[in-house]
Amino acid sequence: MQSVWTLLSWGPEGWLDDIAYGVFITVSLAAATLPVGLVIGFLVALAKQSDEPSLRLAGNIYTTIFRGLPELLTLFIIFYGAQIGIQQVMRLYDPTAAVEVNAFVSGMIALGVVFSSYASEVFLSAFRAIPKGQYEGGYSVGLSGWQTMRLVVLPQLIRISLPGLANLWLILLKDTALVSAIGLTDILRQAGVAARVTKHAFLFFGVAALIYLLLAIISSFGINAIERAVSRQQVQR
């Protein structure tokens, strides 16, 4: 029987290189999903506080759907549904066409819409915490609506929403484990393959748990650094 150190080594007899690749995929997926989720969440928050009833309705429907569905179900719907939908469209032009949707892109979209639905609520709460006088002050000194948003509202919005968004980032980092269900070689999938082949399930799933904890700790240091930087900018203003 192979020793623990052999199993956790680099090379043909070890699994560390496979797990390291899984870490790369996990971090890449989370990093690619974050800006997508933030942009969509911000736009949905704007829609939910709009004076236009149709925009408010659309924003509320969006958040209700993607906050109400389990993340894994959303992932399956987007992965398999997109594949079927694109294939049906392609077959209008070529009856023999076969389409395979990229698992990484499907995971990014699925996690992005879920992240954005929660991020929109964080942004909406931050918008409501900013006094109306801040907008009026911007208009009174001759700023346009866009300039008021960029120079007056947005800096305050970032500071207020940062703690909530930081929590959502940690949730997103953990939710990347769901993509193993559609075949993406993330940390959990690589650990699962190693566990089945070597029959050392506790070892490899334990290593996966430690890696997720390490990523969370590193993220916490990064979040604290960002919060300090934002606080310093607010003081300088």
XYZ file of N, CA, C and O in Angstrom, residues 7-148:
568
model
N 1.245 9.340 -1.958
C -0.033 9.738 -2.554
C -0.128 11.251 -2.717
O -0.751 11.742 -3.667
N 0.480 11.982 -1.785
C 0.413 13.444 -1.827
C 1.677 14.057 -2.429
O 2.062 15.167 -2.076
N 2.310 13.335 -3.335
C 3.518 13.829 -3.990
C 3.202 14.218 -5.435
O 2.129 13.932 -5.954
N 4.180 14.875 -6.057
C 4.061 15.210 -7.472
C 4.557 14.027 -8.299
O 5.382 13.251 -7.852
N 4.058 13.887 -9.504
C 4.545 12.838 -10.372
C 3.531 11.747 -10.616
O 2.379 11.821 -10.169
N 3.925 10.695 -11.313
C 2.985 9.642 -11.721
C 2.374 8.854 -10.564
O 1.274 8.322 -10.697
N 3.068 8.759 -9.444
C 2.546 7.980 -8.321
C 1.744 8.829 -7.345
O 1.049 8.287 -6.485
N 1.860 10.126 -7.449
C 1.156 11.021 -6.531
C -0.005 11.733 -7.204
O -0.185 11.681 -8.426
N -0.787 12.410 -6.374
C -1.983 13.108 -6.865
C -1.932 14.610 -6.636
O -2.895 15.318 -6.918
N -0.808 15.104 -6.154
C -0.738 16.520 -5.808
C -0.846 17.419 -7.035
O -1.449 18.502 -6.976
N -0.265 16.977 -8.165
C -0.352 17.792 -9.373
C -1.788 17.885 -9.875
O -2.231 18.931 -10.356
N -2.558 16.779 -9.757
C -3.965 16.798 -10.170
C -4.788 17.718 -9.265
O -5.646 18.472 -9.745
N -4.519 17.645 -7.971
C -5.254 18.500 -7.035
C -4.882 19.962 -7.247
O -5.736 20.854 -7.165
N -3.594 20.220 -7.534
C -3.165 21.597 -7.806
C -3.882 22.150 -9.040
O -4.273 23.330 -9.071
N -4.073 21.304 -10.051
C -4.825 21.747 -11.237
C -6.274 22.044 -10.864
O -6.874 23.006 -11.367
N -6.833 21.234 -9.965
C -8.186 21.491 -9.486
C -8.291 22.816 -8.751
O -9.290 23.534 -8.883
N -7.249 23.162 -7.974
C -7.222 24.465 -7.290
C -7.215 25.596 -8.315
O -7.924 26.597 -8.175
N -6.424 25.423 -9.366
C -6.359 26.440 -10.426
C -7.733 26.646 -11.068
O -8.167 27.787 -11.292
N -8.425 25.552 -11.367
C -9.756 25.649 -11.980
C -10.741 26.317 -11.024
O -11.528 27.185 -11.425
N -10.695 25.938 -9.757
C -11.612 26.515 -8.763
C -11.410 28.017 -8.633
O -12.366 28.802 -8.669
N -10.160 28.439 -8.462
C -9.867 29.864 -8.294
C -10.199 30.628 -9.578
O -10.753 31.737 -9.532
N -9.878 30.047 -10.730
C -10.176 30.703 -12.008
C -11.676 30.880 -12.188
O -12.138 31.941 -12.640
N -12.447 29.856 -11.843
C -13.899 29.934 -11.994
C -14.484 31.008 -11.082
O -15.324 31.814 -11.503
N -14.041 31.030 -9.825
C -14.540 32.041 -8.887
C -14.150 33.447 -9.333
O -14.960 34.375 -9.289
N -12.896 33.611 -9.792
C -12.426 34.928 -10.223
C -13.142 35.396 -11.478
O -13.406 36.591 -11.646
N -13.483 34.461 -12.383
C -14.202 34.833 -13.603
C -15.663 35.145 -13.318
O -16.270 35.977 -13.997
N -16.226 34.479 -12.322
C -17.641 34.669 -11.990
C -17.880 35.972 -11.244
O -18.913 36.623 -11.423
N -16.927 36.381 -10.404
C -17.110 37.557 -9.543
C -17.479 38.821 -10.313
O -18.491 39.459 -9.991
N -16.707 39.254 -11.330
C -17.091 40.493 -12.023
C -18.429 40.382 -12.741
O -19.194 41.358 -12.789
N -18.733 39.205 -13.290
C -20.026 39.003 -13.949
C -21.157 39.188 -12.951
O -22.132 39.909 -13.196
N -21.021 38.549 -11.793
C -22.052 38.654 -10.761
C -22.200 40.060 -10.217
O -23.315 40.523 -9.955
N -21.076 40.773 -10.043
C -21.132 42.137 -9.517
C -21.829 43.088 -10.486
O -22.668 43.898 -10.087
N -21.489 42.994 -11.774
C -22.091 43.884 -12.767
C -23.587 43.624 -12.892
O -24.405 44.561 -12.858
N -23.958 42.345 -13.012
C -25.380 42.023 -13.136
C -26.122 42.406 -11.868
O -27.227 42.962 -11.913
N -25.527 42.125 -10.703
C -26.166 42.472 -9.432
C -26.386 43.963 -9.293
O -27.439 44.406 -8.809
N -25.402 44.760 -9.727
C -25.536 46.218 -9.663
C -26.661 46.697 -10.574
O -27.475 47.545 -10.182
N -26.731 46.150 -11.779
C -27.782 46.549 -12.717
C -29.167 46.133 -12.215
O -30.139 46.887 -12.352
N -29.251 44.951 -11.613
C -30.530 44.503 -11.062
C -30.954 45.398 -9.898
O -32.141 45.734 -9.751
N -29.985 45.805 -9.073
C -30.294 46.724 -7.961
C -30.807 48.056 -8.488
O -31.761 48.628 -7.926
N -30.190 48.553 -9.561
C -30.681 49.792 -10.168
C -32.108 49.616 -10.683
O -32.951 50.512 -10.534
N -32.363 48.456 -11.284
C -33.711 48.189 -11.799
C -34.731 48.125 -10.671
O -35.856 48.635 -10.804
N -34.347 47.535 -9.535
C -35.300 47.355 -8.430
C -35.623 48.648 -7.701
O -36.628 48.718 -6.987
N -34.786 49.664 -7.881
C -35.109 50.940 -7.263
C -35.501 51.991 -8.312
O -35.564 53.182 -8.028
N -35.746 51.524 -9.528
C -36.125 52.426 -10.605
C -37.553 52.947 -10.413
O -38.390 52.319 -9.760
N -37.820 54.087 -11.015
C -39.179 54.640 -11.004
C -40.077 53.940 -12.019
O -41.299 54.107 -11.973
N -39.479 53.164 -12.917
C -40.246 52.453 -13.935
C -40.767 51.129 -13.364
O -39.976 50.258 -12.985
N -42.084 50.925 -13.277
C -42.639 49.705 -12.671
C -42.197 48.412 -13.365
O -41.973 47.400 -12.701
N -42.063 48.455 -14.699
C -41.670 47.243 -15.419
C -40.252 46.808 -15.049
O -39.965 45.607 -14.942
N -39.355 47.779 -14.831
C -37.990 47.447 -14.420
C -37.967 46.871 -13.008
O -37.242 45.912 -12.729
N -38.739 47.458 -12.118
C -38.815 46.924 -10.747
C -39.362 45.507 -10.762
O -38.855 44.628 -10.051
N -40.390 45.272 -11.569
C -40.972 43.930 -11.654
C -39.953 42.930 -12.194
O -39.809 41.820 -11.649
N -39.245 43.308 -13.247
C -38.245 42.415 -13.830
C -37.140 42.092 -12.826
O -36.707 40.938 -12.701
N -36.686 43.108 -12.091
C -35.655 42.875 -11.080
C -36.126 41.959 -9.967
O -35.394 41.074 -9.527
N -37.356 42.149 -9.516
C -37.907 41.302 -8.454
C -38.102 39.859 -8.930
O -37.844 38.908 -8.170
N -38.542 39.691 -10.170
C -38.702 38.341 -10.719
C -37.355 37.647 -10.805
O -37.217 36.462 -10.455
N -36.354 38.371 -11.276
C -35.002 37.813 -11.413
C -34.479 37.301 -10.074
O -34.031 36.151 -9.961
N -34.542 38.152 -9.058
C -34.001 37.743 -7.755
C -34.835 36.642 -7.114
O -34.289 35.758 -6.445
N -36.134 36.675 -7.321
C -36.994 35.628 -6.752
C -36.658 34.263 -7.342
O -36.571 33.264 -6.616
N -36.438 34.230 -8.652
C -36.139 32.956 -9.313
C -34.808 32.395 -8.845
O -34.720 31.251 -8.392
N -33.758 33.200 -8.946
C -32.423 32.657 -8.705
C -32.046 32.582 -7.233
O -31.088 31.882 -6.877
N -32.776 33.267 -6.365
C -32.599 33.051 -4.933
C -33.444 31.889 -4.450
O -33.155 31.282 -3.415
N -34.496 31.573 -5.191
C -35.398 30.503 -4.777
C -34.970 29.124 -5.238
O -35.266 28.121 -4.581
N -34.266 29.052 -6.391
C -33.839 27.751 -6.902
C -32.554 27.300 -6.215
O -31.670 28.117 -5.961
N -32.424 26.006 -5.939
C -31.133 25.500 -5.438
C -30.033 25.746 -6.472
O -30.272 25.653 -7.675
N -28.840 26.043 -5.990
C -27.740 26.365 -6.898
C -27.441 25.210 -7.851
O -27.168 25.433 -9.035
N -27.505 23.981 -7.341
C -27.204 22.822 -8.192
C -28.234 22.673 -9.298
O -27.897 22.354 -10.444
N -29.498 22.933 -8.978
C -30.547 22.857 -9.988
C -30.356 23.937 -11.054
O -30.531 23.686 -12.254
N -29.997 25.140 -10.630
C -29.703 26.215 -11.586
C -28.562 25.806 -12.509
O -28.614 26.048 -13.728
N -27.540 25.181 -11.947
C -26.400 24.727 -12.742
C -26.837 23.701 -13.778
O -26.450 23.783 -14.954
N -27.654 22.734 -13.376
C -28.120 21.705 -14.306
C -28.993 22.304 -15.409
O -28.877 21.934 -16.579
N -29.875 23.227 -15.036
C -30.763 23.841 -16.026
C -29.957 24.596 -17.077
O -30.223 24.486 -18.285
N -28.970 25.363 -16.635
C -28.172 26.140 -17.579
C -27.274 25.231 -18.417
O -27.174 25.398 -19.641
N -26.646 24.237 -17.801
C -25.730 23.357 -18.533
C -26.472 22.513 -19.568
O -26.125 22.513 -20.747
N -27.508 21.812 -19.131
C -28.230 20.937 -20.055
C -29.221 21.719 -20.915
O -29.399 21.424 -22.100
N -29.856 22.737 -20.326
C -30.827 23.512 -21.084
C -30.178 24.293 -22.211
O -30.704 24.333 -23.331
N -29.036 24.923 -21.934
C -28.329 25.670 -22.975
C -27.872 24.732 -24.093
O -27.940 25.074 -25.280
N -27.434 23.558 -23.708
C -26.974 22.595 -24.697
C -28.109 22.177 -25.621
O -27.957 22.132 -26.850
N -29.277 21.898 -25.034
C -30.435 21.499 -25.839
C -30.910 22.654 -26.714
O -31.210 22.479 -27.900
N -30.980 23.868 -26.111
C -31.462 25.025 -26.863
C -30.575 25.358 -28.051
O -31.068 25.561 -29.174
N -29.259 25.405 -27.835
C -28.331 25.724 -28.931
C -28.365 24.641 -29.991
O -28.323 24.918 -31.200
N -28.483 23.393 -29.544
C -28.513 22.287 -30.499
C -29.755 22.353 -31.382
O -29.686 22.095 -32.592
N -30.902 22.723 -30.801
C -32.130 22.842 -31.586
C -32.017 23.957 -32.619
O -32.486 23.815 -33.757
N -31.392 25.060 -32.227
C -31.202 26.162 -33.173
C -30.251 25.752 -34.297
O -30.511 26.028 -35.487
N -29.160 25.078 -33.936
C -28.192 24.663 -34.940
C -28.787 23.672 -35.925
O -28.453 23.682 -37.119
N -29.695 22.834 -35.462
C -30.288 21.822 -36.334
C -31.261 22.411 -37.356
O -31.652 21.731 -38.301
N -31.652 23.672 -37.152
C -32.446 24.337 -38.172
C -31.626 24.558 -39.443
O -32.174 24.637 -40.547
N -30.309 24.660 -39.268
C -29.412 24.867 -40.391
C -28.683 23.594 -40.797
O -28.367 23.403 -41.968
N -28.405 22.748 -39.819
C -27.703 21.496 -40.097
C -28.306 20.393 -39.230
O -28.035 20.325 -38.027
N -29.134 19.513 -39.800
C -29.819 18.475 -39.018
C -28.885 17.523 -38.288
O -29.286 16.865 -37.323
N -27.632 17.439 -38.714
C -26.689 16.509 -38.074
C -25.810 17.199 -37.039
O -24.907 16.582 -36.478
N -26.066 18.473 -36.778
C -25.200 19.237 -35.865
C -25.305 18.710 -34.443
O -26.387 18.354 -33.970
N -24.162 18.636 -33.779
C -24.094 18.241 -32.371
C -23.326 19.313 -31.607
O -22.234 19.712 -32.022
N -23.891 19.781 -30.524
C -23.298 20.879 -29.761
C -22.988 20.410 -28.350
O -23.817 19.753 -27.713
N -21.809 20.741 -27.877
C -21.435 20.431 -26.497
C -21.068 21.727 -25.797
O -20.153 22.430 -26.214
N -21.791 22.057 -24.757
C -21.579 23.306 -24.040
C -20.396 23.156 -23.098
O -20.246 22.132 -22.413
N -19.550 24.176 -23.061
C -18.375 24.166 -22.193
C -18.796 24.197 -20.725
O -19.576 25.050 -20.305
N -18.268 23.270 -19.943
C -18.662 23.169 -18.534
C -18.196 24.381 -17.731
O -18.890 24.834 -16.823
N -17.026 24.922 -18.065
C -16.519 26.086 -17.335
C -17.431 27.289 -17.549
O -17.797 27.982 -16.586
N -17.811 27.537 -18.799
C -18.681 28.678 -19.106
C -20.049 28.487 -18.466
O -20.623 29.436 -17.901
N -20.583 27.266 -18.532
C -21.882 26.990 -17.902
C -21.824 27.224 -16.399
O -22.735 27.816 -15.815
N -20.745 26.768 -15.773
C -20.584 26.993 -14.342
C -20.469 28.455 -13.999
O -21.047 28.927 -13.012
N -19.738 29.204 -14.831
C -19.574 30.640 -14.598
C -20.914 31.355 -14.711
O -21.241 32.216 -13.887
N -21.709 31.003 -15.720
C -23.017 31.645 -15.898
C -23.949 31.298 -14.741
O -24.613 32.172 -14.174
N -24.001 30.009 -14.391
C -24.911 29.575 -13.329
C -24.547 30.215 -11.994
O -25.412 30.771 -11.296
N -23.280 30.156 -11.628
C -22.856 30.762 -10.368
C -22.982 32.280 -10.430
O -23.270 32.929 -9.415
N -22.783 32.846 -11.624
C -22.892 34.290 -11.779
C -24.303 34.803 -11.539
O -24.490 35.827 -10.871
N -25.309 34.108 -12.077
C -26.685 34.584 -11.887
C -27.129 34.401 -10.432
O -27.859 35.238 -9.887
N -26.658 33.328 -9.804
C -26.999 33.129 -8.390
C -26.324 34.204 -7.536
O -26.952 34.832 -6.676
N -25.032 34.411 -7.781
C -24.286 35.441 -7.042
C -24.925 36.807 -7.239
O -25.092 37.578 -6.288
N -25.290 37.122 -8.478
C -25.846 38.444 -8.776
C -27.185 38.669 -8.095
O -27.507 39.799 -7.706
N -27.977 37.599 -7.943
C -29.289 37.762 -7.303
C -29.134 38.152 -5.834
O -29.917 38.965 -5.318
N -28.109 37.615 -5.173
C -27.856 37.997 -3.777
C -27.118 39.335 -3.708
O -27.386 40.149 -2.808
N -26.189 39.553 -4.647
C -25.450 40.816 -4.653
C -26.378 41.994 -4.891
O -26.166 43.083 -4.346
N -27.431 41.787 -5.687
C -28.372 42.878 -5.949
C -29.049 43.345 -4.665
O -29.309 44.541 -4.485
N -29.315 42.415 -3.763
C -29.932 42.785 -2.481
C -28.947 43.562 -1.610
O -29.339 44.489 -0.896
N -27.676 43.185 -1.671
C -26.650 43.918 -0.927
C -26.536 45.341 -1.469
O -26.506 46.316 -0.704
N -26.475 45.459 -2.789
C -26.402 46.788 -3.404
C -27.650 47.612 -3.106
O -27.568 48.821 -2.848
N -28.810 46.965 -3.149
C -30.066 47.682 -2.905
C -30.104 48.231 -1.480
O -30.519 49.374 -1.252
N -29.666 47.431 -0.518
C -29.611 47.897 0.868
C -28.631 49.055 1.009
O -28.876 50.009 1.753
N -27.503 48.985 0.283
C -26.518 50.066 0.334
C -27.086 51.344 -0.280
O -26.874 52.447 0.241
N -27.800 51.208 -1.394
C -28.442 52.379 -2.007
C -29.392 53.048 -1.023
O -29.421 54.278 -0.901
N -30.174 52.239 -0.329
C -31.156 52.788 0.606
C -30.504 53.413 1.834
O -31.132 54.231 2.510
N -29.269 53.014 2.123
C -28.573 53.577 3.284
C -27.940 54.935 2.978
O -27.521 55.640 3.902
N -27.853 55.284 1.695
C -27.273 56.574 1.309
C -28.383 57.630 1.329
O -29.387 57.483 0.632
N -28.248 58.680 2.108
C -29.305 59.704 2.193
C -29.596 60.364 0.840
O -28.697 60.535 0.010
N -30.840 60.711 0.614
C -31.236 61.388 -0.626
C -30.508 62.718 -0.792
O -30.301 63.196 -1.911
N -30.119 63.309 0.338
C -29.410 64.571 0.268
C -28.088 64.485 -0.468
O -27.600 65.491 -1.012
N -27.493 63.286 -0.514
C -26.240 63.105 -1.246
C -26.459 63.309 -2.739
O -25.640 63.925 -3.419
N -27.580 62.774 -3.250
C -27.920 62.975 -4.660
C -28.205 64.459 -4.923
O -27.715 65.030 -5.903
N -29.001 65.052 -4.045
C -29.388 66.449 -4.228
C -28.180 67.373 -4.158
O -28.089 68.363 -4.893
N -27.228 67.026 -3.279
C -26.009 67.826 -3.184
C -25.210 67.779 -4.470
O -24.639 68.785 -4.910
N -25.150 66.598 -5.073
C -24.440 66.463 -6.344
C -25.090 67.268 -7.441
O -24.410 67.956 -8.225
N -26.420 67.207 -7.507
C -27.133 67.968 -8.540
C -26.977 69.470 -8.311
O -26.890 70.249 -9.263
N -26.952 69.881 -7.034
C -26.908 71.318 -6.715
C -25.594 71.971 -7.126
O -25.539 73.179 -7.353
N -24.510 71.175 -7.214
C -23.225 71.746 -7.625
C -22.981 71.567 -9.122
O -21.873 71.791 -9.611
N -24.030 71.149 -9.842
C -23.944 71.066 -11.296
C -23.522 69.736 -11.864
O -23.233 69.638 -13.065
N -23.473 68.683 -11.037
C -23.113 67.364 -11.549
C -24.304 66.738 -12.255
O -25.449 66.906 -11.836
N -24.017 65.995 -13.314
C -25.071 65.248 -13.994
C -25.430 64.012 -13.174
O -24.775 63.697 -12.160
N -26.457 63.307 -13.632
C -26.849 62.091 -12.917
C -25.742 61.060 -12.877
O -25.487 60.428 -11.849
N -25.040 60.872 -14.032
C -23.935 59.914 -14.090
C -22.772 60.370 -13.216
O -22.160 59.573 -12.508
N -22.436 61.664 -13.256
C -21.336 62.168 -12.434
C -21.650 62.045 -10.946
O -20.759 61.716 -10.145
N -22.900 62.305 -10.580
C -23.300 62.146 -9.177
C -23.154 60.701 -8.731
O -22.667 60.412 -7.630
